[in-house]
Amino acid sequence: MSSRRTQRSLEAIAVLDRVSYVYPRSREPALSNISLQIGKGEFLGLIGPTGAGKTTFCLLLNGIVPQFYGGRFFGRVTVAGLDTLEHPISRLAHHVGLVFEDPETQITAVSVENEVAFALENLRVPREEMVVRISWALEAVGLRGTEKRHPHTLSGGQKQRLAIAAALALQPELLVLDEPTAQLDPEGSQAIFAIVRELNHALGLTVVMASHAAEELAEYADRLALLRGGELVQIGVPDEVYGDVERLRQNGVRAPQVAETFCLARSKGVPVLRIPVRIEDGLALLRNLPPRRPPAGGRAGEAHGVREIRLSEGGQLEGGTSPAVRISHAPGSAAEGVPAISVRDLHHVYPDGTHALKGISLDIHGGEYVLVVGQNGAGKSTLVKHFLALLRPSQGQVLVGDTDTRELVVSDLAHRIGYVAQNPDHQIFSATVEQEVGFALRNLGAGEGTVRAAVDESLAAMGLTSVRGQHPLALPRGDRARVVIAAILAMGPETIIFDEPTTGQDYLGARAILGISRTLHQQGKTIVVITHALHLMPGYAERVIVMREGAVILDAPIRQAYNDLDLLASTHLLPPQVVLLAQALGGKHPEWPLLTPEEVAARIAEGGGRRCGSESNARRSAGRCRNGSAER
Amino acid sequence: MSDAQLYAPIPDSCFARLDFRPKLALVTTLTIVAFIWESPLLGGLLALVVALACLGAGINFRYLRAPILLLLPFGLLILVTQGFFADAVIRLRTGQAALTPVFVIPESVWLVGGAAMSVEGIAYGLNILAKMLTMALLVPLLVLTTDLDAMVLGMVKIRIPYKIAFVLASTLRFFPLLLSDIRAITEAQRLRGLALERMGPIRRARIYAQLAVPLILGVIVKSQMLEVMLQSKAFTGDPARTYLHEARLGPGDWAVLMLSALLLVTAVALYLAFGIGRFGGPL
């Protein structure tokens, strides 16, 4: 890969020279004094927390910033030799294809082929050539045969592939993707990365991708640019950037779990010369570590304890690694008495005939923290909507406490089950934070004194007291989510459902919301989380319900669920890297199966890898884990 | 209503396969005819024919039910008001000295005592209702049987500036997104204890007014994103662009165009010459 990188860096497709940019009506620069070159055929990853300037950087490359937005612009950007200030966006569109985060709003046409044709029509490409290009672009993204379909009949991942096809049809030299997988399920996300990598490798297309998907960028990107507050903090190959875990942490960015794990292991004295950032490198390193002491209860033959984990080229698991025993969740084991939610042989058939739920039975007891996972269309949302009485069972029964939800309307359940939607903006209706938090209680007929007391308590719990007089929509997204949670808390529900709470959040934002969920859980609330972000959930969830095609295929404690790799693979869910490392370590350790980087690092260290020779070395390792970087 | 219902597929029917231009011509003709005719009988027949045409064109009944249900309260209001208060207009149009009473409000009733509901007034109300129904049903007949890309192409062919055609089509495209947002917001409100089903109409209206804030915010965000996306796709609104598909008129299209012209001329001629369609006329 390094020779390819060197070869490609000889010729630049885009050059940014001391670029600064301030949006209209803004005081802070969105980008500040950025200089870099993007080589032809390069795959450049953009990483950084929310507000780092990643989207502005993307829009800079086709002239939308500053031509469309206005504002103050300093420096110079050239793409394919064209100055982005001197050439209209329509001219730059010949060279730069752009794909956005939201697959819904970037679709303009009502058929797949017309969607791909739209930009070509604008650029006056003759019809005959259009037909050829559409066919080629759809072939490249695996959407041949869908030409006449309405884009809204496609899945989220297919819509993003369509957006890529529409950009590709322009035959651009540079493909810019702004968080293209942020709203996709793991299967859709994997498909996007695979296609982009293929375009980059096979066609030599230059790719710039902003993403929080650390594991994938480590795998696919040639270089990474770390942005924060509009500044370019660091640029280098993934080994340098992701290997510097401490710096990433300081900048609010998550490192791949494999890097985090070995960084922790190094801090515990394990001799790790270079922090691996890709799972295959991590697995190789595990195999090459000096022999360790057999763990308590382990056999001598497991001295290395490293099991064979096979990965395909795309980093996919090839199987054969699941634990021998599946430990199913024992219903009723979590608590005695009436379950908080009880589902009995639940079927749901939508009016269009889709059989979305097929005989689901489960109990959720008070005080549990339950994670519901599965691909889009697996039935997760349909199931949860039954808990909220938003849907009625076609067959079977859902009980909240001892009440059948058929006997209730949605509002009856409001004070028993709170629901935090994926998009907090859809749950905000009032002019001030205070009114918003009191909204539900007033609806439920509470007196003004009760409302005031509950509002005060909820605002304090969510740290929102200081903004109680502000308009909720004027707050940052993370705070808006907290407003919604405060509003739900004011009703005093015993159960709170979080629907994809980490979508659209950066690492710190996601951690903050999950931290709130943990606090609520510790206070005795029952928590149900729907998410695709499996890597974020250890340390929070206790129990995992895995769904596929309307059925529950596994209901188990999180350690067992995450280690059932075959089953997860069967529903296209990727286990966190740390699980692969833990399984590679194998052995019959009392704490096995391991689930977090801390646990695996401790296991590696406990295994007796040669400890760093001197105290000063150990201190250095503990203080900072870095592979070396090109600081700016 | 699910997302699948919001994005209704274009039905596979003879009418749906027509070019946008003859469809537009037919819909325009029927609108004019509905506007001209004041006969409740003919107007009602026209509304029925249009409803049947919608079903024949492959439009699912649930998409027709919504405009009909929406018109129902207005229709009742119109029947009552016209039945009682359309005397002057009816006398002017028919030359009748007296109308046929159906029901007289006792004199003792304050303000409206003595007012009479007349047969002619009800007929006039039915005529207005038929016009409204026809026009309301013509919208789905045109919109739900034509894909938006074909609509843009058709509008450009009849020399509507591309930019305007695109904006019209985009507005229609945004409609399902808007409905989806409304649904999400009302759902969220119900989840916060709002028992819409137990509220009176005034309180419910006030609650619906609160939808405006998140809705407008959503629309602003979406439209700005759309604008940025259009820029990235080299959209300038320049009419000098190419098109993937051609809009060619086939024999069926020409037949509908001629039929529309014939219908319009005939209806106007019969109205003027024999008073057919006139209120109180032969039919």
Short mmCIF file of N, CA and C in Angstrom, two decimals, chain B residues 104-197:
data_model
loop_
_atom_site.label_atom_id
_atom_site.label_comp_id
_atom_site.label_asym_id
_atom_site.label_seq_id
_atom_site.Cartn_x
_atom_site.Cartn_y
_atom_site.Cartn_z
N VAL B 104 -88.80 25.66 7.11
CA VAL B 104 -88.77 27.06 7.53
C VAL B 104 -88.43 27.12 9.02
N ILE B 105 -87.49 27.98 9.35
CA ILE B 105 -87.10 28.13 10.76
C ILE B 105 -88.16 28.98 11.45
N PRO B 106 -88.67 28.52 12.59
CA PRO B 106 -89.71 29.29 13.28
C PRO B 106 -89.28 30.74 13.53
N GLU B 107 -90.27 31.62 13.43
CA GLU B 107 -90.01 33.06 13.59
C GLU B 107 -89.39 33.38 14.95
N SER B 108 -89.72 32.54 15.91
CA SER B 108 -89.26 32.82 17.28
C SER B 108 -87.75 32.69 17.45
N VAL B 109 -87.11 32.00 16.52
CA VAL B 109 -85.65 31.79 16.65
C VAL B 109 -84.94 33.10 16.33
N TRP B 110 -84.04 33.45 17.25
CA TRP B 110 -83.35 34.74 17.13
C TRP B 110 -82.49 34.80 15.87
N LEU B 111 -82.51 35.88 15.23
CA LEU B 111 -81.67 36.22 14.09
C LEU B 111 -82.03 35.51 12.78
N VAL B 112 -82.21 34.16 12.85
CA VAL B 112 -82.49 33.43 11.60
C VAL B 112 -83.95 32.97 11.49
N GLY B 113 -84.76 33.43 12.42
CA GLY B 113 -86.16 33.03 12.39
C GLY B 113 -86.83 33.46 11.08
N GLY B 114 -87.58 32.53 10.49
CA GLY B 114 -88.28 32.83 9.24
C GLY B 114 -87.51 32.44 8.00
N ALA B 115 -86.24 32.12 8.17
CA ALA B 115 -85.44 31.72 7.00
C ALA B 115 -85.91 30.36 6.50
N ALA B 116 -85.95 30.22 5.16
CA ALA B 116 -86.45 28.96 4.59
C ALA B 116 -85.36 28.27 3.78
N MET B 117 -85.27 26.99 4.01
CA MET B 117 -84.38 26.19 3.16
C MET B 117 -85.18 25.79 1.94
N SER B 118 -84.61 26.04 0.74
CA SER B 118 -85.37 25.78 -0.48
C SER B 118 -84.77 24.61 -1.26
N VAL B 119 -85.63 24.00 -2.07
CA VAL B 119 -85.16 22.92 -2.96
C VAL B 119 -84.10 23.46 -3.89
N GLU B 120 -84.35 24.65 -4.45
CA GLU B 120 -83.41 25.24 -5.40
C GLU B 120 -82.08 25.57 -4.72
N GLY B 121 -82.20 26.03 -3.46
CA GLY B 121 -80.96 26.36 -2.72
C GLY B 121 -80.12 25.11 -2.51
N ILE B 122 -80.79 24.02 -2.14
CA ILE B 122 -80.05 22.76 -1.94
C ILE B 122 -79.43 22.33 -3.26
N ALA B 123 -80.18 22.47 -4.35
CA ALA B 123 -79.65 22.08 -5.67
C ALA B 123 -78.43 22.92 -6.01
N TYR B 124 -78.51 24.20 -5.68
CA TYR B 124 -77.38 25.07 -5.99
C TYR B 124 -76.16 24.67 -5.14
N GLY B 125 -76.44 24.33 -3.89
CA GLY B 125 -75.36 23.85 -3.01
C GLY B 125 -74.74 22.58 -3.56
N LEU B 126 -75.61 21.66 -4.04
CA LEU B 126 -75.10 20.41 -4.62
C LEU B 126 -74.22 20.69 -5.83
N ASN B 127 -74.61 21.70 -6.59
CA ASN B 127 -73.83 22.06 -7.78
C ASN B 127 -72.43 22.52 -7.36
N ILE B 128 -72.37 23.35 -6.31
CA ILE B 128 -71.05 23.82 -5.85
C ILE B 128 -70.23 22.64 -5.31
N LEU B 129 -70.92 21.78 -4.57
CA LEU B 129 -70.23 20.61 -4.01
C LEU B 129 -69.68 19.73 -5.14
N ALA B 130 -70.46 19.55 -6.19
CA ALA B 130 -70.01 18.72 -7.32
C ALA B 130 -68.78 19.34 -7.99
N LYS B 131 -68.80 20.65 -8.14
CA LYS B 131 -67.63 21.34 -8.73
C LYS B 131 -66.39 21.07 -7.88
N MET B 132 -66.56 21.25 -6.57
CA MET B 132 -65.41 21.08 -5.67
C MET B 132 -64.90 19.65 -5.73
N LEU B 133 -65.82 18.72 -5.73
CA LEU B 133 -65.44 17.31 -5.75
C LEU B 133 -64.70 16.96 -7.04
N THR B 134 -65.24 17.45 -8.15
CA THR B 134 -64.59 17.18 -9.45
C THR B 134 -63.17 17.71 -9.44
N MET B 135 -63.02 18.95 -9.03
CA MET B 135 -61.69 19.55 -9.05
C MET B 135 -60.74 18.83 -8.07
N ALA B 136 -61.29 18.44 -6.92
CA ALA B 136 -60.43 17.75 -5.94
C ALA B 136 -59.99 16.39 -6.46
N LEU B 137 -60.85 15.74 -7.25
CA LEU B 137 -60.48 14.41 -7.76
C LEU B 137 -59.58 14.50 -8.99
N LEU B 138 -59.63 15.64 -9.67
CA LEU B 138 -58.77 15.79 -10.85
C LEU B 138 -57.29 15.89 -10.46
N VAL B 139 -57.05 16.40 -9.25
CA VAL B 139 -55.64 16.54 -8.82
C VAL B 139 -54.96 15.17 -8.72
N PRO B 140 -55.54 14.22 -7.96
CA PRO B 140 -54.88 12.89 -7.95
C PRO B 140 -54.86 12.24 -9.32
N LEU B 141 -55.90 12.52 -10.13
CA LEU B 141 -55.91 11.90 -11.47
C LEU B 141 -54.68 12.32 -12.26
N LEU B 142 -54.28 13.56 -12.10
CA LEU B 142 -53.12 14.05 -12.84
C LEU B 142 -51.81 13.68 -12.12
N VAL B 143 -51.78 13.94 -10.82
CA VAL B 143 -50.50 13.82 -10.09
C VAL B 143 -50.12 12.37 -9.81
N LEU B 144 -51.10 11.56 -9.46
CA LEU B 144 -50.75 10.19 -9.07
C LEU B 144 -50.59 9.25 -10.26
N THR B 145 -50.83 9.75 -11.45
CA THR B 145 -50.65 8.88 -12.62
C THR B 145 -49.46 9.32 -13.46
N THR B 146 -48.71 10.31 -12.98
CA THR B 146 -47.60 10.82 -13.78
C THR B 146 -46.36 10.88 -12.92
N ASP B 147 -45.26 10.33 -13.39
CA ASP B 147 -44.06 10.48 -12.57
C ASP B 147 -43.51 11.89 -12.77
N LEU B 148 -42.89 12.38 -11.70
CA LEU B 148 -42.52 13.79 -11.66
C LEU B 148 -41.53 14.17 -12.77
N ASP B 149 -40.68 13.22 -13.13
CA ASP B 149 -39.71 13.51 -14.20
C ASP B 149 -40.45 13.73 -15.53
N ALA B 150 -41.45 12.88 -15.76
CA ALA B 150 -42.24 13.03 -16.99
C ALA B 150 -43.04 14.34 -16.94
N MET B 151 -43.45 14.71 -15.74
CA MET B 151 -44.21 15.95 -15.57
C MET B 151 -43.35 17.16 -15.94
N VAL B 152 -42.11 17.14 -15.45
CA VAL B 152 -41.19 18.25 -15.77
C VAL B 152 -40.98 18.32 -17.28
N LEU B 153 -40.74 17.15 -17.86
CA LEU B 153 -40.49 17.10 -19.30
C LEU B 153 -41.70 17.63 -20.08
N GLY B 154 -42.88 17.20 -19.65
CA GLY B 154 -44.11 17.64 -20.31
C GLY B 154 -44.30 19.15 -20.19
N MET B 155 -44.03 19.66 -18.99
CA MET B 155 -44.20 21.11 -18.79
C MET B 155 -43.21 21.90 -19.65
N VAL B 156 -42.00 21.38 -19.73
CA VAL B 156 -40.99 22.07 -20.56
C VAL B 156 -41.44 22.09 -22.02
N LYS B 157 -42.06 20.98 -22.44
CA LYS B 157 -42.51 20.87 -23.83
C LYS B 157 -43.62 21.88 -24.14
N ILE B 158 -44.40 22.22 -23.13
CA ILE B 158 -45.44 23.23 -23.40
C ILE B 158 -44.94 24.62 -23.00
N ARG B 159 -43.62 24.72 -22.97
CA ARG B 159 -42.91 26.01 -22.84
C ARG B 159 -43.05 26.66 -21.47
N ILE B 160 -43.31 25.85 -20.46
CA ILE B 160 -43.19 26.38 -19.10
C ILE B 160 -41.69 26.39 -18.78
N PRO B 161 -41.15 27.52 -18.31
CA PRO B 161 -39.70 27.56 -18.05
C PRO B 161 -39.26 26.41 -17.15
N TYR B 162 -38.11 25.82 -17.50
CA TYR B 162 -37.63 24.64 -16.78
C TYR B 162 -37.55 24.88 -15.28
N LYS B 163 -37.07 26.05 -14.90
CA LYS B 163 -36.91 26.34 -13.48
C LYS B 163 -38.25 26.23 -12.74
N ILE B 164 -39.30 26.79 -13.36
CA ILE B 164 -40.63 26.74 -12.73
C ILE B 164 -41.14 25.30 -12.69
N ALA B 165 -40.95 24.59 -13.80
CA ALA B 165 -41.39 23.20 -13.85
C ALA B 165 -40.69 22.39 -12.76
N PHE B 166 -39.41 22.63 -12.59
CA PHE B 166 -38.64 21.89 -11.59
C PHE B 166 -39.12 22.22 -10.18
N VAL B 167 -39.38 23.51 -9.95
CA VAL B 167 -39.84 23.91 -8.62
C VAL B 167 -41.20 23.27 -8.31
N LEU B 168 -42.10 23.25 -9.31
CA LEU B 168 -43.42 22.62 -9.11
C LEU B 168 -43.27 21.14 -8.78
N ALA B 169 -42.42 20.48 -9.55
CA ALA B 169 -42.23 19.04 -9.33
C ALA B 169 -41.57 18.80 -7.97
N SER B 170 -40.62 19.66 -7.61
CA SER B 170 -39.94 19.49 -6.31
C SER B 170 -40.91 19.69 -5.16
N THR B 171 -41.85 20.61 -5.34
CA THR B 171 -42.85 20.83 -4.29
C THR B 171 -43.67 19.57 -4.09
N LEU B 172 -44.05 18.96 -5.18
CA LEU B 172 -44.82 17.71 -5.07
C LEU B 172 -43.97 16.61 -4.43
N ARG B 173 -42.68 16.61 -4.77
CA ARG B 173 -41.79 15.60 -4.22
C ARG B 173 -41.61 15.80 -2.71
N PHE B 174 -41.64 17.06 -2.30
CA PHE B 174 -41.46 17.38 -0.88
C PHE B 174 -42.67 17.00 -0.04
N PHE B 175 -43.81 16.89 -0.70
CA PHE B 175 -45.06 16.67 0.03
C PHE B 175 -45.01 15.40 0.90
N PRO B 176 -44.59 14.28 0.34
CA PRO B 176 -44.51 13.08 1.20
C PRO B 176 -43.53 13.26 2.36
N LEU B 177 -42.43 13.98 2.12
CA LEU B 177 -41.47 14.21 3.20
C LEU B 177 -42.11 15.03 4.31
N LEU B 178 -42.91 15.99 3.90
CA LEU B 178 -43.60 16.85 4.86
C LEU B 178 -44.61 16.04 5.67
N LEU B 179 -45.37 15.21 4.96
CA LEU B 179 -46.35 14.35 5.65
C LEU B 179 -45.66 13.43 6.64
N SER B 180 -44.50 12.93 6.21
CA SER B 180 -43.74 12.04 7.08
C SER B 180 -43.30 12.77 8.35
N ASP B 181 -42.86 14.02 8.18
CA ASP B 181 -42.46 14.83 9.33
C ASP B 181 -43.65 15.11 10.25
N ILE B 182 -44.79 15.45 9.64
CA ILE B 182 -45.99 15.72 10.45
C ILE B 182 -46.35 14.49 11.27
N ARG B 183 -46.29 13.36 10.62
CA ARG B 183 -46.62 12.11 11.31
C ARG B 183 -45.67 11.88 12.48
N ALA B 184 -44.36 12.10 12.23
CA ALA B 184 -43.36 11.87 13.29
C ALA B 184 -43.60 12.81 14.47
N ILE B 185 -43.95 14.06 14.16
CA ILE B 185 -44.13 15.04 15.24
C ILE B 185 -45.39 14.74 16.04
N THR B 186 -46.48 14.45 15.36
CA THR B 186 -47.72 14.17 16.10
C THR B 186 -47.57 12.90 16.94
N GLU B 187 -46.84 11.95 16.37
CA GLU B 187 -46.58 10.72 17.11
C GLU B 187 -45.80 11.04 18.39
N ALA B 188 -44.80 11.90 18.25
CA ALA B 188 -43.97 12.27 19.41
C ALA B 188 -44.81 13.00 20.45
N GLN B 189 -45.75 13.83 19.99
CA GLN B 189 -46.61 14.54 20.93
C GLN B 189 -47.52 13.58 21.68
N ARG B 190 -48.04 12.61 20.97
CA ARG B 190 -48.91 11.63 21.63
C ARG B 190 -48.10 10.84 22.66
N LEU B 191 -46.85 10.58 22.31
CA LEU B 191 -45.99 9.86 23.26
C LEU B 191 -45.67 10.70 24.48
N ARG B 192 -45.93 11.98 24.40
CA ARG B 192 -45.72 12.85 25.56
C ARG B 192 -47.06 13.16 26.22
N GLY B 193 -48.00 12.28 26.06
CA GLY B 193 -49.23 12.37 26.81
C GLY B 193 -50.34 13.16 26.16
N LEU B 194 -50.14 13.55 24.92
CA LEU B 194 -51.15 14.37 24.26
C LEU B 194 -52.25 13.45 23.71
N ALA B 195 -53.42 13.50 24.32
CA ALA B 195 -54.50 12.62 23.90
C ALA B 195 -55.36 13.34 22.86
N LEU B 196 -54.86 13.40 21.64
CA LEU B 196 -55.58 14.12 20.57
C LEU B 196 -56.98 13.58 20.39
N GLU B 197 -57.10 12.24 20.55
CA GLU B 197 -58.40 11.62 20.29
C GLU B 197 -59.46 12.01 21.33
#
